[in-house]
PDB file of C-alpha atoms and ligand atoms in Angstrom:
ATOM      1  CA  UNK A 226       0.000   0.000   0.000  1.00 87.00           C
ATOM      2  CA  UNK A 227       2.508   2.455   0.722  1.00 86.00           C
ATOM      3  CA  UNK A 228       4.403   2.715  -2.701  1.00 88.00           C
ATOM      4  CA  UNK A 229       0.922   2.998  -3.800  1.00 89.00           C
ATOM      5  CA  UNK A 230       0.104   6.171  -1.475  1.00 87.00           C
ATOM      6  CA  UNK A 231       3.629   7.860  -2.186  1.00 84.00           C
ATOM      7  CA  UNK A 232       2.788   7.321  -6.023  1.00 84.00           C
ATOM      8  CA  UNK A 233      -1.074   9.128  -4.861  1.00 83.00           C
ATOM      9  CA  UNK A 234       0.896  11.676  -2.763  1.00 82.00           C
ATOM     10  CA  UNK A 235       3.564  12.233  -5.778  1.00 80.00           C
ATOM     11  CA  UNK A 236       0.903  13.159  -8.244  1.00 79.00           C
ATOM     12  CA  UNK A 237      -0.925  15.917  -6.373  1.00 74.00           C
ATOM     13  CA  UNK A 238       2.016  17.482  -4.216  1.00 71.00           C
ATOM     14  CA  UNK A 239       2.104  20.342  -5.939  1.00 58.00           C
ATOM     15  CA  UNK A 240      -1.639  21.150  -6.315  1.00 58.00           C
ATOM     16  CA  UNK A 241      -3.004  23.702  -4.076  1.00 50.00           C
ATOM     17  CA  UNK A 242      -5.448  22.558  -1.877  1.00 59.00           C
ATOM     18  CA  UNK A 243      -4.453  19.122  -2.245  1.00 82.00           C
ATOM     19  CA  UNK A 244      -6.630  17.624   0.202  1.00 87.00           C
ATOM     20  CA  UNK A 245      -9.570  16.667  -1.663  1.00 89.00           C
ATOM     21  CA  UNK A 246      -7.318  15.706  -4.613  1.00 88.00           C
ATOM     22  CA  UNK A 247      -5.551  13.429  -2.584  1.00 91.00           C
ATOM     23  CA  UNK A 248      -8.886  11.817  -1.132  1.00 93.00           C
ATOM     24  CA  UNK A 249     -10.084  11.907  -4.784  1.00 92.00           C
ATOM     25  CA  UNK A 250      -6.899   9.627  -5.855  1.00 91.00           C
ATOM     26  CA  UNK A 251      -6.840   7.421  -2.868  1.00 93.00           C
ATOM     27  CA  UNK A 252     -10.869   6.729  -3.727  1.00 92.00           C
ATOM     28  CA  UNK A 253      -9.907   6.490  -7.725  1.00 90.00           C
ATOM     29  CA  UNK A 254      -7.232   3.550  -6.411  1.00 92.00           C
ATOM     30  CA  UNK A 255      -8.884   1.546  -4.139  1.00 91.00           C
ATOM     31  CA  UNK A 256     -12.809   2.469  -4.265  1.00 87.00           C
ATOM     32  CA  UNK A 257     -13.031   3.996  -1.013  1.00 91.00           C
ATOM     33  CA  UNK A 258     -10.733   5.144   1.595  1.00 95.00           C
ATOM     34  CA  UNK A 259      -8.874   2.836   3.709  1.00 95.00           C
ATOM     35  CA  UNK A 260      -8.056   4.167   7.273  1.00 95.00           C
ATOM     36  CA  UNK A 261      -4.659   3.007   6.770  1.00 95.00           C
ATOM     37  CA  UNK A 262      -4.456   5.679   3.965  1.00 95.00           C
ATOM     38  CA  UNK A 263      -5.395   8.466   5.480  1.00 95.00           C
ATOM     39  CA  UNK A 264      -3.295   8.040   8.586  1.00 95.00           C
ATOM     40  CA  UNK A 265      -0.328   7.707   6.320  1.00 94.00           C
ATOM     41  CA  UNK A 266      -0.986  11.089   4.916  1.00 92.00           C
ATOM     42  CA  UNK A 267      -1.827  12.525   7.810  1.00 93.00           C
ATOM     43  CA  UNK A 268       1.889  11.555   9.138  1.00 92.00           C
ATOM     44  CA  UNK A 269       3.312  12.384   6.058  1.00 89.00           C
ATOM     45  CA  UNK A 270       1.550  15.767   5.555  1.00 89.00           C
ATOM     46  CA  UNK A 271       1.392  16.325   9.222  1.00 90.00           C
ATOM     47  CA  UNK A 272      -2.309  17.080   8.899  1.00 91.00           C
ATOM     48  CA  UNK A 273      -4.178  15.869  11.822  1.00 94.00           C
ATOM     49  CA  UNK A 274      -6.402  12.804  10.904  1.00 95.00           C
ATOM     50  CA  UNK A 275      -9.611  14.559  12.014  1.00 95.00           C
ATOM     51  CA  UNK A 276      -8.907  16.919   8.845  1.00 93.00           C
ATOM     52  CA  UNK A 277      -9.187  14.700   6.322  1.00 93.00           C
ATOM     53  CA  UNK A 278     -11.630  12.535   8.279  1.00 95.00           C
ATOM     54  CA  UNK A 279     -14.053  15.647   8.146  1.00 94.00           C
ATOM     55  CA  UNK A 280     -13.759  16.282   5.003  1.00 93.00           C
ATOM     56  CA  UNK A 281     -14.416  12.563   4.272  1.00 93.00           C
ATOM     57  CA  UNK A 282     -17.617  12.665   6.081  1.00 90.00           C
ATOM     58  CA  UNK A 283     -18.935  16.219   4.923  1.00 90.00           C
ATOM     59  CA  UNK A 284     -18.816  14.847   1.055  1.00 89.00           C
ATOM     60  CA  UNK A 285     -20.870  11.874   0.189  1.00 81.00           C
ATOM     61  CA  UNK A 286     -18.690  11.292  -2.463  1.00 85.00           C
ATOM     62  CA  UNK A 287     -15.979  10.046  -0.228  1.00 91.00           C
ATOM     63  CA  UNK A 288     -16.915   6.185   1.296  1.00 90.00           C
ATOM     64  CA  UNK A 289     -14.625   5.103   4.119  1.00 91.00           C
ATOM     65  CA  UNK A 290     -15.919   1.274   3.392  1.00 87.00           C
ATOM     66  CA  UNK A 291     -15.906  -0.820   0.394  1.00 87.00           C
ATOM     67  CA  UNK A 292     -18.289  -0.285  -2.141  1.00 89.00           C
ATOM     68  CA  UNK A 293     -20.183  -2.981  -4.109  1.00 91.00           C
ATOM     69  CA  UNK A 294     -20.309  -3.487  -8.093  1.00 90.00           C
ATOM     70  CA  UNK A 295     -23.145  -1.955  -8.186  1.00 92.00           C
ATOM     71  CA  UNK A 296     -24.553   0.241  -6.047  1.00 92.00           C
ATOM     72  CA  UNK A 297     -28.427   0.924  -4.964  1.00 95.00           C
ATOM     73  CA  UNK A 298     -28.940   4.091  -3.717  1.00 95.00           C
ATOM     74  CA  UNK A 299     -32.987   5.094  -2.357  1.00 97.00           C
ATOM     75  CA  UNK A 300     -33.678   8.297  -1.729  1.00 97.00           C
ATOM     76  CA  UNK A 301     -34.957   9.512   1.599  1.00 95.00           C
ATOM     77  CA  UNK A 302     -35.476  12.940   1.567  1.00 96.00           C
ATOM     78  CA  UNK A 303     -38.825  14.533   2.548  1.00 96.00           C
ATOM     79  CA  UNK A 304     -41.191  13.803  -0.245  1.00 97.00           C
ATOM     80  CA  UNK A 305     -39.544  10.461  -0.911  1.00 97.00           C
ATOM     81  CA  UNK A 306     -39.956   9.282   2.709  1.00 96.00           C
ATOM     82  CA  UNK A 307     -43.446  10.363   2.896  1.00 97.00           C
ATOM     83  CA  UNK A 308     -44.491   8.282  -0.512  1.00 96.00           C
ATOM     84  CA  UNK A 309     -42.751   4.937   1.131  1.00 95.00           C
ATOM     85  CA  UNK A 310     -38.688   5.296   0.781  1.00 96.00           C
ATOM     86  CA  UNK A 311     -38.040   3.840   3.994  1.00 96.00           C
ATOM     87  CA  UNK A 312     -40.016   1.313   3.660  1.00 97.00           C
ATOM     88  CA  UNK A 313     -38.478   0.455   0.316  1.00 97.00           C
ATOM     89  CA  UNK A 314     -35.086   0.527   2.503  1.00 97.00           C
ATOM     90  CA  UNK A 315     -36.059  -2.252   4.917  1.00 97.00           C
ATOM     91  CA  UNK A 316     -37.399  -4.835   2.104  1.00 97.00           C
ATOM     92  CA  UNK A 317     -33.877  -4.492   0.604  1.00 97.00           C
ATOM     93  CA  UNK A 318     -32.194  -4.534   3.732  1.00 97.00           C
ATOM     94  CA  UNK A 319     -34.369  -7.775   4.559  1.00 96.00           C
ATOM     95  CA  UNK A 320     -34.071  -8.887   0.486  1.00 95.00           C
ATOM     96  CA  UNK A 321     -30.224  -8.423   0.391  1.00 95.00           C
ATOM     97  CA  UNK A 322     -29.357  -9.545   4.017  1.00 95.00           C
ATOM     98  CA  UNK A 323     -28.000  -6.472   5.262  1.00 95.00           C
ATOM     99  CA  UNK A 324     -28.211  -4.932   8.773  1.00 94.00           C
ATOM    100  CA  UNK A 325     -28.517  -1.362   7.524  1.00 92.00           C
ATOM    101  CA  UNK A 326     -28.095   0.784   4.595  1.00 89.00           C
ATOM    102  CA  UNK A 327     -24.441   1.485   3.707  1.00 87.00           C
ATOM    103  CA  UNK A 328     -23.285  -2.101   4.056  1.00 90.00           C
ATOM    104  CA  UNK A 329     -22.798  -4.316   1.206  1.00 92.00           C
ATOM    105  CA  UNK A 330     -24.107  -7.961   0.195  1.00 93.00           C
ATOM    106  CA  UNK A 331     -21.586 -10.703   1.203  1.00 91.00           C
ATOM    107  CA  UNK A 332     -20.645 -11.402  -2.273  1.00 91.00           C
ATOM    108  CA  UNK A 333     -19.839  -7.649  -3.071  1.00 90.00           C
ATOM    109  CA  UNK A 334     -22.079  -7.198  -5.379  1.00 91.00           C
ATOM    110  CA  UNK A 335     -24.580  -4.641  -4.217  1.00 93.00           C
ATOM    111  CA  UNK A 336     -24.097  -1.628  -1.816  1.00 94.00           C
ATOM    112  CA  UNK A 337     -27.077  -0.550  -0.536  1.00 95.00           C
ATOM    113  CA  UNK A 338     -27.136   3.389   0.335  1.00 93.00           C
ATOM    114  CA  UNK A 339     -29.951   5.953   1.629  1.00 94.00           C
ATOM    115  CA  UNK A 340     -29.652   9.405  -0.128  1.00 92.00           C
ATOM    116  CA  UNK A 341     -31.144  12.549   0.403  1.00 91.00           C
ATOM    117  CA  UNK A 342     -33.641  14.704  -2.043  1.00 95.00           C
ATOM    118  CA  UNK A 343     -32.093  13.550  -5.495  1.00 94.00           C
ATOM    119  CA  UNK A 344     -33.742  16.471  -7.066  1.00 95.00           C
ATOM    120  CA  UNK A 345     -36.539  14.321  -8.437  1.00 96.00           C
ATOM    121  CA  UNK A 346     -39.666  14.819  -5.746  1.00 97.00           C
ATOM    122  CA  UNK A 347     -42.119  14.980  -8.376  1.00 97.00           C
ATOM    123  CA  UNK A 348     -41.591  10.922  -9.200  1.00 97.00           C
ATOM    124  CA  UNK A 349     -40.875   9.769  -5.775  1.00 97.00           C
ATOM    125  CA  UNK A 350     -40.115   7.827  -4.316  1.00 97.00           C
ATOM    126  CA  UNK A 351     -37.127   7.619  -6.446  1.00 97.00           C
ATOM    127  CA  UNK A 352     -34.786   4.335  -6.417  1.00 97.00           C
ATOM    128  CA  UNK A 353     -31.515   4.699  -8.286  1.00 96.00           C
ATOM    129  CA  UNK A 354     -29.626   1.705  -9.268  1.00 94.00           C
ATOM    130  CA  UNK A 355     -25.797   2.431 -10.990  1.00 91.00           C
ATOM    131  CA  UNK A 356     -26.863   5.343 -11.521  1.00 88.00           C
ATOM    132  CA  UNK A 357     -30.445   4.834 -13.631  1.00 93.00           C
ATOM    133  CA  UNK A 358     -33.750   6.272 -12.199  1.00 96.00           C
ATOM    134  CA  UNK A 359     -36.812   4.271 -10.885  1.00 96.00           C
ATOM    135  CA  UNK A 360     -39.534   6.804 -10.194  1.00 97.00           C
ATOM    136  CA  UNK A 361     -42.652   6.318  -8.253  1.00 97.00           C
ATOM    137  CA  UNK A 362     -41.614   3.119  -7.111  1.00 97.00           C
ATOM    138  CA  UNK A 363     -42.437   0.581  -4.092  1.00 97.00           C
ATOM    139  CA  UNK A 364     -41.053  -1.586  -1.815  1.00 96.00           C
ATOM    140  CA  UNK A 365     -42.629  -4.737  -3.926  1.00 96.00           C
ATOM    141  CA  UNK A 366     -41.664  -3.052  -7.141  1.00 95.00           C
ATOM    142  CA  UNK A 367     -37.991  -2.449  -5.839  1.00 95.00           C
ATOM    143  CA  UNK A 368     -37.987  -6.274  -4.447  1.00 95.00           C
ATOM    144  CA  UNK A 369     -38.496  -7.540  -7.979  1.00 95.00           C
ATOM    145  CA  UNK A 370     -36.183  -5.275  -9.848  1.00 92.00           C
ATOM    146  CA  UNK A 371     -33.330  -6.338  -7.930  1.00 90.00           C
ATOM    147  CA  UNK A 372     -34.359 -10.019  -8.454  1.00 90.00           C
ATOM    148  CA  UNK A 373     -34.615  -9.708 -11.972  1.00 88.00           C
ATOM    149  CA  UNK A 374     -31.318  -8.049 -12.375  1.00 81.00           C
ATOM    150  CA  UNK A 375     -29.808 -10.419  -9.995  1.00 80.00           C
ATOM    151  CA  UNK A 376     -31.386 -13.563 -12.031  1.00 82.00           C
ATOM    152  CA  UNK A 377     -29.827 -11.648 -15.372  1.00 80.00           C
ATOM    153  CA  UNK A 378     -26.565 -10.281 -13.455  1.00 67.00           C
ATOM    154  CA  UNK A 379     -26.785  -7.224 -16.093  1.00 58.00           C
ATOM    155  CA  UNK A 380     -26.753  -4.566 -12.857  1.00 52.00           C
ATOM    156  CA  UNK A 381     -24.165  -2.860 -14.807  1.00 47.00           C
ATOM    157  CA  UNK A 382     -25.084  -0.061 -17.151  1.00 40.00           C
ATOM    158  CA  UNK A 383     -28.499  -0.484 -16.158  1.00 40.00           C
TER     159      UNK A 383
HETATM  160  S1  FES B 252     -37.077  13.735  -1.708  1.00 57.10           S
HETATM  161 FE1  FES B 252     -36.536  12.136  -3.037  1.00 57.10          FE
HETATM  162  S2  FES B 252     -36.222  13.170  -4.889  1.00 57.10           S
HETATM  163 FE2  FES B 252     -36.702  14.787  -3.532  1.00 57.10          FE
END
């Protein structure tokens, strides 16, 4: 890992602001962030941990755990929770055999991840799976997407 990091560390030395660039390559690398990583950079930068830690946190872009191959994200905001988004998040929970929503399956193949307003209240509640839109969908309707594209294993591009 670490000629890895001091190749990461190499290529955005010289940017200013390099914090987020350096988060963005370590992410790029591995998929997410590996503790390990930061608190090599932190040493090697001399940047307390908690700095890159809360930058981590403050953009969902950044994942401290790794992701799935695809990834099922449900949206949770206002107008989606009203119209049945949590309950769409416990059948997949219960479907996929997670404990909660940012895990992934076993297998790594799905990560399962509540968002907040997507933008898209007027179709909610809105399920978004690698990146394609399900609007006005249900927890039944939900449960039989993500066996059909399990039976087909086509989640990708989908
Ligand atoms: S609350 Fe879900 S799209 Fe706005």
């Amino acid at each position: 890992m670490e000629k890895t990091l001091e190749k990461i560390l190499k290529e955005h030395e010289e940017k200013e602001g390099n914090l987020i660039s350096i988060l963005q390559g370590i992410q790029d690398t591995y998929g997410y962030i590996p503790h390990e990583a930061v608190h090599w950079f932190s040493k090697r930068l001399n940047i307390p941990a908690s700095r890159f830690f809360g930058v981590i946190t403050f953009y969902s872009q950044f994942h401290l755990n790794p992701r799935g191959k695809n990834i099922i994200s449900v949206c949770c905001g206002t107008a989606c929770h009203v119209k049945g988004g949590s309950k769409i998040v416990e059948r997949l929970q219960r479907d996929l055999n997670l404990n909660s929503a940012g895990e992934t399956t076993k297998d790594g193949e799905i990560t399962l991840e509540v968002v907040r307003c997507v933008g898209a209240c007027s179709i909610a509640p809105v399920v978004i799976v690698n990146n394609r839109v399900h609007p006005d969908m249900t927890a039944e309707d939900t449960s039989k997407l993500i066996k059909k594209f399990k039976k087909e294993k086509s989640y990708a591009g989908r």
